[in-house]
Structures are given as structure tokens and as C-alpha cells.
Amino acid sequence: QKEVEQDPGPLSVPEGAIVSLNCTYSNSAFQYFMWYRQYSRKGPELLMYTYSSGNKEDGRFTAQVDKSSKYISLFIRDSQPSDSATYLCAMSAIDNAGNMLTFGGGTRLMVKP
Amino acid sequence: DSGVTQTPKHLITATGQRVTLRCSPRSGDLSVYWYQQSLDQGLQFLIQYYNGEERAKGNILERFSAQQFPDLHSELNLSSLELGDSALYFCASSDSDPISGANVLTFGAGSRLTVL
């Protein structure tokens, strides 16, 4: 079993829909949670970063962390065709080896006009 | 442009060969990370350097090696290449010491390696 699980999709939604992307994890030591967006043939770019549990909002994007359930979510409101990309969750814990990021496999999102 | 520069963008080579991938981190970033991304494995952490010193190793094969130079650029050397080494190789940089806080990485555009 992978340390971070993410449904690979693809997830296809109409323009304007609310999108929910999720990751589950097994390592209870994870404290930092991030979402990266990766367009085809590009490098991942940071979308959202949260520490510990709670919600964080940035424009159309909301990140939620539920550490008790080991579950994180990214919500996209009023989705646009330009949101079509692969979304990667990433998380880390500070330990003796430093806080290495562990990535989920990514969910491919397609927003249709 | 993320500020992290990777060269070459594309590389096609044969099995058994050796290649070098180069990365220049964002100005001011001291940490450099190398990741491999393949279709079936996702993003896999290979190795990390901080200010010239190796800080952590992930799933890096013995055939692979890396270093970070005094000017902070980094090189990833892949030798005795096999078909399975075909992948996207990403470099990322960070301005934080990896043991002091959250690790927010800025990725380059990647180097696509094809081994024939």
C-alpha cells in the first residue's frame, strides 16, 4: 500500500462545476500538506499549502485537511477549462531525515466547455 | 517561468549509455531536489542537496549519482541506462533548510529522457 493514495481519474466535469479532489494517507506524522497542479509536459506548480488540520481558501480554491481521518481535499469552484491538469497532493513530516515531500500519484482533471 | 532551469529538455539515447542532466535552482535557493516521474510510478524522490551537501536519498539507483556545485547548480548523472529509465526527471529547489520547516518546492520544467 502506498503512503499517499490518490484516485488517478480522469475526472471529467462541465465548466462551472465544483470539483472535489482527494487524497488519503497512512503516515500520522505528516504535518504539512500541499496541492500541486501539473499541466501536460510541464513541471508541477504549487497551488495551496496548509499546516496541520483545517481549511484554507485562495480564490476559487479551498484546501481542507482532516488529520483524524488522514484525508485531505482540494475544492475548485466555478471550474474553468484552464483548470484542466493533473493535481498532485503532497505531504511531509519533520523527522531526522528532514521533511521530505511524499506525493500522491495525481488526479487528472478535465473541465469541458 | 518558475526560475528553476533544467537542461536538456529532451534527450534520446541508447541502452548502456550515460547522460547528465543539469539544474540551476531559483536565485537564493540553497536546496535542490531531484525527482523521477514515470507513468506507472508517479513522482519519486531521488536525492536532495542543501548548500552543496547531500541531505537525503530516496529511491535512487546505484547507477545514478548527483552533486551540487559551489555555485549551487546541480547535476544528475545516469549511467548504464536501461529502457526502464525512460521518464521525466524534475529538479526542484527550495529556500528553506529541509529540517527547519515546511518544504515548499519550486519545480523546473523537467528533462524528458527516452532510452531506446
PDB file of N, CA and C in Angstrom, chain A residues 2-76:
ATOM      1  N   LYS A   2       0.526   2.196  -0.880  1.00  0.00           N
ATOM      2  CA  LYS A   2       1.304   3.416  -0.957  1.00  0.00           C
ATOM      3  C   LYS A   2       1.012   4.289   0.253  1.00  0.00           C
ATOM      4  N   GLU A   3       1.993   5.132   0.597  1.00  0.00           N
ATOM      5  CA  GLU A   3       1.850   6.007   1.752  1.00  0.00           C
ATOM      6  C   GLU A   3       0.793   7.088   1.504  1.00  0.00           C
ATOM      7  N   VAL A   4       0.675   7.530   0.263  1.00  0.00           N
ATOM      8  CA  VAL A   4      -0.321   8.531  -0.116  1.00  0.00           C
ATOM      9  C   VAL A   4      -1.094   7.979  -1.311  1.00  0.00           C
ATOM     10  N   GLU A   5      -2.405   7.920  -1.167  1.00  0.00           N
ATOM     11  CA  GLU A   5      -3.261   7.372  -2.225  1.00  0.00           C
ATOM     12  C   GLU A   5      -4.089   8.483  -2.854  1.00  0.00           C
ATOM     13  N   GLN A   6      -4.189   8.422  -4.173  1.00  0.00           N
ATOM     14  CA  GLN A   6      -4.953   9.435  -4.897  1.00  0.00           C
ATOM     15  C   GLN A   6      -5.580   8.773  -6.105  1.00  0.00           C
ATOM     16  N   ASP A   7      -6.849   8.980  -6.313  1.00  0.00           N
ATOM     17  CA  ASP A   7      -7.544   8.406  -7.463  1.00  0.00           C
ATOM     18  C   ASP A   7      -6.995   9.031  -8.740  1.00  0.00           C
ATOM     19  N   PRO A   8      -6.519   8.202  -9.679  1.00  0.00           N
ATOM     20  CA  PRO A   8      -5.880   8.769 -10.872  1.00  0.00           C
ATOM     21  C   PRO A   8      -6.829   9.438 -11.848  1.00  0.00           C
ATOM     22  N   GLY A   9      -8.139   9.158 -11.706  1.00  0.00           N
ATOM     23  CA  GLY A   9      -9.090   9.718 -12.648  1.00  0.00           C
ATOM     24  C   GLY A   9      -9.022   8.972 -13.985  1.00  0.00           C
ATOM     25  N   PRO A  10      -9.353   9.624 -15.118  1.00  0.00           N
ATOM     26  CA  PRO A  10      -9.614  11.063 -15.200  1.00  0.00           C
ATOM     27  C   PRO A  10     -10.989  11.448 -14.656  1.00  0.00           C
ATOM     28  N   LEU A  11     -11.066  12.670 -14.163  1.00  0.00           N
ATOM     29  CA  LEU A  11     -12.301  13.247 -13.682  1.00  0.00           C
ATOM     30  C   LEU A  11     -12.738  14.290 -14.699  1.00  0.00           C
ATOM     31  N   SER A  12     -13.907  14.075 -15.291  1.00  0.00           N
ATOM     32  CA  SER A  12     -14.399  14.977 -16.324  1.00  0.00           C
ATOM     33  C   SER A  12     -15.620  15.718 -15.797  1.00  0.00           C
ATOM     34  N   VAL A  13     -15.588  17.046 -15.854  1.00  0.00           N
ATOM     35  CA  VAL A  13     -16.689  17.861 -15.335  1.00  0.00           C
ATOM     36  C   VAL A  13     -17.022  18.959 -16.341  1.00  0.00           C
ATOM     37  N   PRO A  14     -18.237  19.479 -16.319  1.00  0.00           N
ATOM     38  CA  PRO A  14     -18.569  20.621 -17.192  1.00  0.00           C
ATOM     39  C   PRO A  14     -18.059  21.915 -16.580  1.00  0.00           C
ATOM     40  N   GLU A  15     -17.822  22.871 -17.428  1.00  0.00           N
ATOM     41  CA  GLU A  15     -17.378  24.185 -16.974  1.00  0.00           C
ATOM     42  C   GLU A  15     -18.360  24.753 -15.960  1.00  0.00           C
ATOM     43  N   GLY A  16     -17.832  25.339 -14.893  1.00  0.00           N
ATOM     44  CA  GLY A  16     -18.672  25.913 -13.849  1.00  0.00           C
ATOM     45  C   GLY A  16     -18.962  24.981 -12.698  1.00  0.00           C
ATOM     46  N   ALA A  17     -18.632  23.714 -12.838  1.00  0.00           N
ATOM     47  CA  ALA A  17     -18.907  22.743 -11.778  1.00  0.00           C
ATOM     48  C   ALA A  17     -17.959  22.939 -10.601  1.00  0.00           C
ATOM     49  N   ILE A  18     -18.382  22.417  -9.447  1.00  0.00           N
ATOM     50  CA  ILE A  18     -17.491  22.357  -8.288  1.00  0.00           C
ATOM     51  C   ILE A  18     -16.759  21.016  -8.341  1.00  0.00           C
ATOM     52  N   VAL A  19     -15.443  21.097  -8.220  1.00  0.00           N
ATOM     53  CA  VAL A  19     -14.615  19.900  -8.303  1.00  0.00           C
ATOM     54  C   VAL A  19     -14.084  19.565  -6.920  1.00  0.00           C
ATOM     55  N   SER A  20     -14.111  18.285  -6.609  1.00  0.00           N
ATOM     56  CA  SER A  20     -13.539  17.815  -5.347  1.00  0.00           C
ATOM     57  C   SER A  20     -12.450  16.792  -5.642  1.00  0.00           C
ATOM     58  N   LEU A  21     -11.251  17.082  -5.197  1.00  0.00           N
ATOM     59  CA  LEU A  21     -10.114  16.179  -5.376  1.00  0.00           C
ATOM     60  C   LEU A  21      -9.633  15.747  -3.990  1.00  0.00           C
ATOM     61  N   ASN A  22      -9.263  14.474  -3.861  1.00  0.00           N
ATOM     62  CA  ASN A  22      -8.985  13.953  -2.526  1.00  0.00           C
ATOM     63  C   ASN A  22      -7.739  13.086  -2.478  1.00  0.00           C
ATOM     64  N   CYS A  23      -7.161  13.029  -1.298  1.00  0.00           N
ATOM     65  CA  CYS A  23      -6.048  12.121  -1.026  1.00  0.00           C
ATOM     66  C   CYS A  23      -6.227  11.525   0.363  1.00  0.00           C
ATOM     67  N   THR A  24      -5.828  10.293   0.489  1.00  0.00           N
ATOM     68  CA  THR A  24      -5.752   9.671   1.812  1.00  0.00           C
ATOM     69  C   THR A  24      -4.297   9.297   2.076  1.00  0.00           C
ATOM     70  N   TYR A  25      -3.943   9.236   3.336  1.00  0.00           N
ATOM     71  CA  TYR A  25      -2.566   8.909   3.663  1.00  0.00           C
ATOM     72  C   TYR A  25      -2.521   8.036   4.899  1.00  0.00           C
ATOM     73  N   SER A  26      -1.369   7.411   5.105  1.00  0.00           N
ATOM     74  CA  SER A  26      -1.269   6.466   6.220  1.00  0.00           C
ATOM     75  C   SER A  26      -0.326   6.939   7.321  1.00  0.00           C
ATOM     76  N   ASN A  27       0.550   7.878   7.024  1.00  0.00           N
ATOM     77  CA  ASN A  27       1.555   8.313   7.988  1.00  0.00           C
ATOM     78  C   ASN A  27       0.991   9.433   8.868  1.00  0.00           C
ATOM     79  N   SER A  28       0.724   9.128  10.113  1.00  0.00           N
ATOM     80  CA  SER A  28       0.119  10.109  11.011  1.00  0.00           C
ATOM     81  C   SER A  28       1.088  11.241  11.372  1.00  0.00           C
ATOM     82  N   ALA A  29       2.353  11.099  11.006  1.00  0.00           N
ATOM     83  CA  ALA A  29       3.334  12.145  11.306  1.00  0.00           C
ATOM     84  C   ALA A  29       3.291  13.299  10.308  1.00  0.00           C
ATOM     85  N   PHE A  30       2.601  13.129   9.199  1.00  0.00           N
ATOM     86  CA  PHE A  30       2.519  14.210   8.212  1.00  0.00           C
ATOM     87  C   PHE A  30       1.878  15.441   8.853  1.00  0.00           C
ATOM     88  N   GLN A  31       2.522  16.599   8.642  1.00  0.00           N
ATOM     89  CA  GLN A  31       2.017  17.839   9.218  1.00  0.00           C
ATOM     90  C   GLN A  31       1.780  18.913   8.164  1.00  0.00           C
ATOM     91  N   TYR A  32       2.500  18.823   7.059  1.00  0.00           N
ATOM     92  CA  TYR A  32       2.410  19.839   6.022  1.00  0.00           C
ATOM     93  C   TYR A  32       1.752  19.217   4.798  1.00  0.00           C
ATOM     94  N   PHE A  33       0.787  19.922   4.242  1.00  0.00           N
ATOM     95  CA  PHE A  33       0.002  19.370   3.142  1.00  0.00           C
ATOM     96  C   PHE A  33      -0.060  20.381   2.014  1.00  0.00           C
ATOM     97  N   MET A  34       0.198  19.895   0.821  1.00  0.00           N
ATOM     98  CA  MET A  34       0.232  20.789  -0.331  1.00  0.00           C
ATOM     99  C   MET A  34      -0.517  20.198  -1.507  1.00  0.00           C
ATOM    100  N   TRP A  35      -0.956  21.065  -2.368  1.00  0.00           N
ATOM    101  CA  TRP A  35      -1.515  20.663  -3.654  1.00  0.00           C
ATOM    102  C   TRP A  35      -0.707  21.331  -4.758  1.00  0.00           C
ATOM    103  N   TYR A  36      -0.289  20.512  -5.710  1.00  0.00           N
ATOM    104  CA  TYR A  36       0.412  21.000  -6.877  1.00  0.00           C
ATOM    105  C   TYR A  36      -0.451  20.745  -8.107  1.00  0.00           C
ATOM    106  N   ARG A  37      -0.344  21.638  -9.076  1.00  0.00           N
ATOM    107  CA  ARG A  37      -1.021  21.474 -10.360  1.00  0.00           C
ATOM    108  C   ARG A  37       0.056  21.262 -11.414  1.00  0.00           C
ATOM    109  N   GLN A  38      -0.178  20.286 -12.280  1.00  0.00           N
ATOM    110  CA  GLN A  38       0.783  19.993 -13.339  1.00  0.00           C
ATOM    111  C   GLN A  38       0.080  19.946 -14.678  1.00  0.00           C
ATOM    112  N   TYR A  39       0.412  20.891 -15.538  1.00  0.00           N
ATOM    113  CA  TYR A  39      -0.085  20.858 -16.907  1.00  0.00           C
ATOM    114  C   TYR A  39       0.772  19.892 -17.706  1.00  0.00           C
ATOM    115  N   SER A  40       0.196  19.419 -18.803  1.00  0.00           N
ATOM    116  CA  SER A  40       0.884  18.432 -19.621  1.00  0.00           C
ATOM    117  C   SER A  40       2.252  18.947 -20.064  1.00  0.00           C
ATOM    118  N   ARG A  41       3.255  18.129 -19.886  1.00  0.00           N
ATOM    119  CA  ARG A  41       4.626  18.431 -20.303  1.00  0.00           C
ATOM    120  C   ARG A  41       5.230  19.633 -19.563  1.00  0.00           C
ATOM    121  N   LYS A  42       4.706  19.908 -18.370  1.00  0.00           N
ATOM    122  CA  LYS A  42       5.254  20.984 -17.545  1.00  0.00           C
ATOM    123  C   LYS A  42       5.608  20.445 -16.166  1.00  0.00           C
ATOM    124  N   GLY A  43       6.333  21.231 -15.406  1.00  0.00           N
ATOM    125  CA  GLY A  43       6.630  20.842 -14.034  1.00  0.00           C
ATOM    126  C   GLY A  43       5.477  21.181 -13.106  1.00  0.00           C
ATOM    127  N   PRO A  44       5.366  20.484 -11.980  1.00  0.00           N
ATOM    128  CA  PRO A  44       4.310  20.811 -11.005  1.00  0.00           C
ATOM    129  C   PRO A  44       4.504  22.221 -10.447  1.00  0.00           C
ATOM    130  N   GLU A  45       3.387  22.914 -10.197  1.00  0.00           N
ATOM    131  CA  GLU A  45       3.450  24.238  -9.583  1.00  0.00           C
ATOM    132  C   GLU A  45       2.576  24.240  -8.341  1.00  0.00           C
ATOM    133  N   LEU A  46       3.049  24.886  -7.294  1.00  0.00           N
ATOM    134  CA  LEU A  46       2.344  24.892  -6.022  1.00  0.00           C
ATOM    135  C   LEU A  46       1.050  25.698  -6.124  1.00  0.00           C
ATOM    136  N   LEU A  47      -0.047  25.072  -5.683  1.00  0.00           N
ATOM    137  CA  LEU A  47      -1.342  25.748  -5.633  1.00  0.00           C
ATOM    138  C   LEU A  47      -1.689  26.193  -4.212  1.00  0.00           C
ATOM    139  N   MET A  48      -1.622  25.242  -3.300  1.00  0.00           N
ATOM    140  CA  MET A  48      -2.070  25.513  -1.935  1.00  0.00           C
ATOM    141  C   MET A  48      -1.131  24.823  -0.954  1.00  0.00           C
ATOM    142  N   TYR A  49      -0.974  25.442   0.207  1.00  0.00           N
ATOM    143  CA  TYR A  49      -0.139  24.868   1.254  1.00  0.00           C
ATOM    144  C   TYR A  49      -0.846  25.080   2.591  1.00  0.00           C
ATOM    145  N   THR A  50      -0.995  23.996   3.356  1.00  0.00           N
ATOM    146  CA  THR A  50      -1.615  24.110   4.674  1.00  0.00           C
ATOM    147  C   THR A  50      -0.787  23.357   5.698  1.00  0.00           C
ATOM    148  N   TYR A  51      -0.906  23.822   6.930  1.00  0.00           N
ATOM    149  CA  TYR A  51      -0.208  23.170   8.027  1.00  0.00           C
ATOM    150  C   TYR A  51      -1.236  22.592   8.984  1.00  0.00           C
ATOM    151  N   SER A  52      -1.078  21.328   9.327  1.00  0.00           N
ATOM    152  CA  SER A  52      -1.946  20.617  10.252  1.00  0.00           C
ATOM    153  C   SER A  52      -3.392  20.609   9.733  1.00  0.00           C
ATOM    154  N   SER A  53      -4.366  20.580  10.597  1.00  0.00           N
ATOM    155  CA  SER A  53      -5.757  20.452  10.180  1.00  0.00           C
ATOM    156  C   SER A  53      -6.385  21.812   9.899  1.00  0.00           C
ATOM    157  N   GLY A  54      -7.524  21.770   9.195  1.00  0.00           N
ATOM    158  CA  GLY A  54      -8.253  22.998   8.956  1.00  0.00           C
ATOM    159  C   GLY A  54      -8.451  23.275   7.484  1.00  0.00           C
ATOM    160  N   ASN A  55      -8.994  24.448   7.217  1.00  0.00           N
ATOM    161  CA  ASN A  55      -9.293  24.876   5.855  1.00  0.00           C
ATOM    162  C   ASN A  55      -8.440  26.070   5.481  1.00  0.00           C
ATOM    163  N   LYS A  56      -8.199  26.187   4.185  1.00  0.00           N
ATOM    164  CA  LYS A  56      -7.527  27.368   3.653  1.00  0.00           C
ATOM    165  C   LYS A  56      -8.136  27.694   2.310  1.00  0.00           C
ATOM    166  N   GLU A  57      -8.448  28.960   2.118  1.00  0.00           N
ATOM    167  CA  GLU A  57      -9.098  29.375   0.872  1.00  0.00           C
ATOM    168  C   GLU A  57      -8.210  30.363   0.134  1.00  0.00           C
ATOM    169  N   ASP A  58      -8.183  30.211  -1.194  1.00  0.00           N
ATOM    170  CA  ASP A  58      -7.436  31.138  -2.042  1.00  0.00           C
ATOM    171  C   ASP A  58      -8.182  31.253  -3.363  1.00  0.00           C
ATOM    172  N   GLY A  59      -8.961  32.313  -3.474  1.00  0.00           N
ATOM    173  CA  GLY A  59      -9.750  32.491  -4.698  1.00  0.00           C
ATOM    174  C   GLY A  59     -10.754  31.374  -4.872  1.00  0.00           C
ATOM    175  N   ARG A  60     -10.698  30.699  -6.012  1.00  0.00           N
ATOM    176  CA  ARG A  60     -11.641  29.613  -6.281  1.00  0.00           C
ATOM    177  C   ARG A  60     -11.241  28.288  -5.639  1.00  0.00           C
ATOM    178  N   PHE A  61     -10.099  28.268  -4.983  1.00  0.00           N
ATOM    179  CA  PHE A  61      -9.553  27.033  -4.433  1.00  0.00           C
ATOM    180  C   PHE A  61      -9.680  27.005  -2.910  1.00  0.00           C
ATOM    181  N   THR A  62     -10.100  25.847  -2.389  1.00  0.00           N
ATOM    182  CA  THR A  62     -10.155  25.624  -0.950  1.00  0.00           C
ATOM    183  C   THR A  62      -9.505  24.293  -0.631  1.00  0.00           C
ATOM    184  N   ALA A  63      -8.563  24.313   0.303  1.00  0.00           N
ATOM    185  CA  ALA A  63      -7.916  23.095   0.744  1.00  0.00           C
ATOM    186  C   ALA A  63      -8.416  22.750   2.143  1.00  0.00           C
ATOM    187  N   GLN A  64      -8.708  21.480   2.356  1.00  0.00           N
ATOM    188  CA  GLN A  64      -9.161  21.001   3.661  1.00  0.00           C
ATOM    189  C   GLN A  64      -8.267  19.858   4.111  1.00  0.00           C
ATOM    190  N   VAL A  65      -7.968  19.842   5.394  1.00  0.00           N
ATOM    191  CA  VAL A  65      -7.174  18.763   5.966  1.00  0.00           C
ATOM    192  C   VAL A  65      -7.923  18.206   7.174  1.00  0.00           C
ATOM    193  N   ASP A  66      -8.126  16.914   7.184  1.00  0.00           N
ATOM    194  CA  ASP A  66      -8.731  16.221   8.328  1.00  0.00           C
ATOM    195  C   ASP A  66      -7.717  15.183   8.805  1.00  0.00           C
ATOM    196  N   LYS A  67      -6.913  15.553   9.766  1.00  0.00           N
ATOM    197  CA  LYS A  67      -5.853  14.651  10.217  1.00  0.00           C
ATOM    198  C   LYS A  67      -6.420  13.444  10.955  1.00  0.00           C
ATOM    199  N   SER A  68      -7.570  13.606  11.595  1.00  0.00           N
ATOM    200  CA  SER A  68      -8.148  12.470  12.326  1.00  0.00           C
ATOM    201  C   SER A  68      -8.542  11.351  11.369  1.00  0.00           C
ATOM    202  N   SER A  69      -8.933  11.735  10.145  1.00  0.00           N
ATOM    203  CA  SER A  69      -9.307  10.740   9.142  1.00  0.00           C
ATOM    204  C   SER A  69      -8.183  10.475   8.153  1.00  0.00           C
ATOM    205  N   LYS A  70      -7.091  11.205   8.280  1.00  0.00           N
ATOM    206  CA  LYS A  70      -5.968  11.112   7.342  1.00  0.00           C
ATOM    207  C   LYS A  70      -6.478  11.327   5.912  1.00  0.00           C
ATOM    208  N   TYR A  71      -7.105  12.466   5.715  1.00  0.00           N
ATOM    209  CA  TYR A  71      -7.816  12.737   4.461  1.00  0.00           C
ATOM    210  C   TYR A  71      -7.666  14.217   4.148  1.00  0.00           C
ATOM    211  N   ILE A  72      -7.244  14.533   2.921  1.00  0.00           N
ATOM    212  CA  ILE A  72      -7.180  15.928   2.515  1.00  0.00           C
ATOM    213  C   ILE A  72      -7.944  16.110   1.217  1.00  0.00           C
ATOM    214  N   SER A  73      -8.454  17.326   1.033  1.00  0.00           N
ATOM    215  CA  SER A  73      -9.268  17.617  -0.144  1.00  0.00           C
ATOM    216  C   SER A  73      -8.867  18.961  -0.733  1.00  0.00           C
ATOM    217  N   LEU A  74      -9.096  19.076  -2.021  1.00  0.00           N
ATOM    218  CA  LEU A  74      -8.982  20.347  -2.731  1.00  0.00           C
ATOM    219  C   LEU A  74     -10.286  20.562  -3.479  1.00  0.00           C
ATOM    220  N   PHE A  75     -10.931  21.697  -3.217  1.00  0.00           N
ATOM    221  CA  PHE A  75     -12.163  22.038  -3.918  1.00  0.00           C
ATOM    222  C   PHE A  75     -11.872  23.178  -4.885  1.00  0.00           C
ATOM    223  N   ILE A  76     -12.407  23.044  -6.075  1.00  0.00           N
ATOM    224  CA  ILE A  76     -12.295  24.095  -7.083  1.00  0.00           C
ATOM    225  C   ILE A  76     -13.706  24.549  -7.417  1.00  0.00           C
TER     226      ILE A  76
END
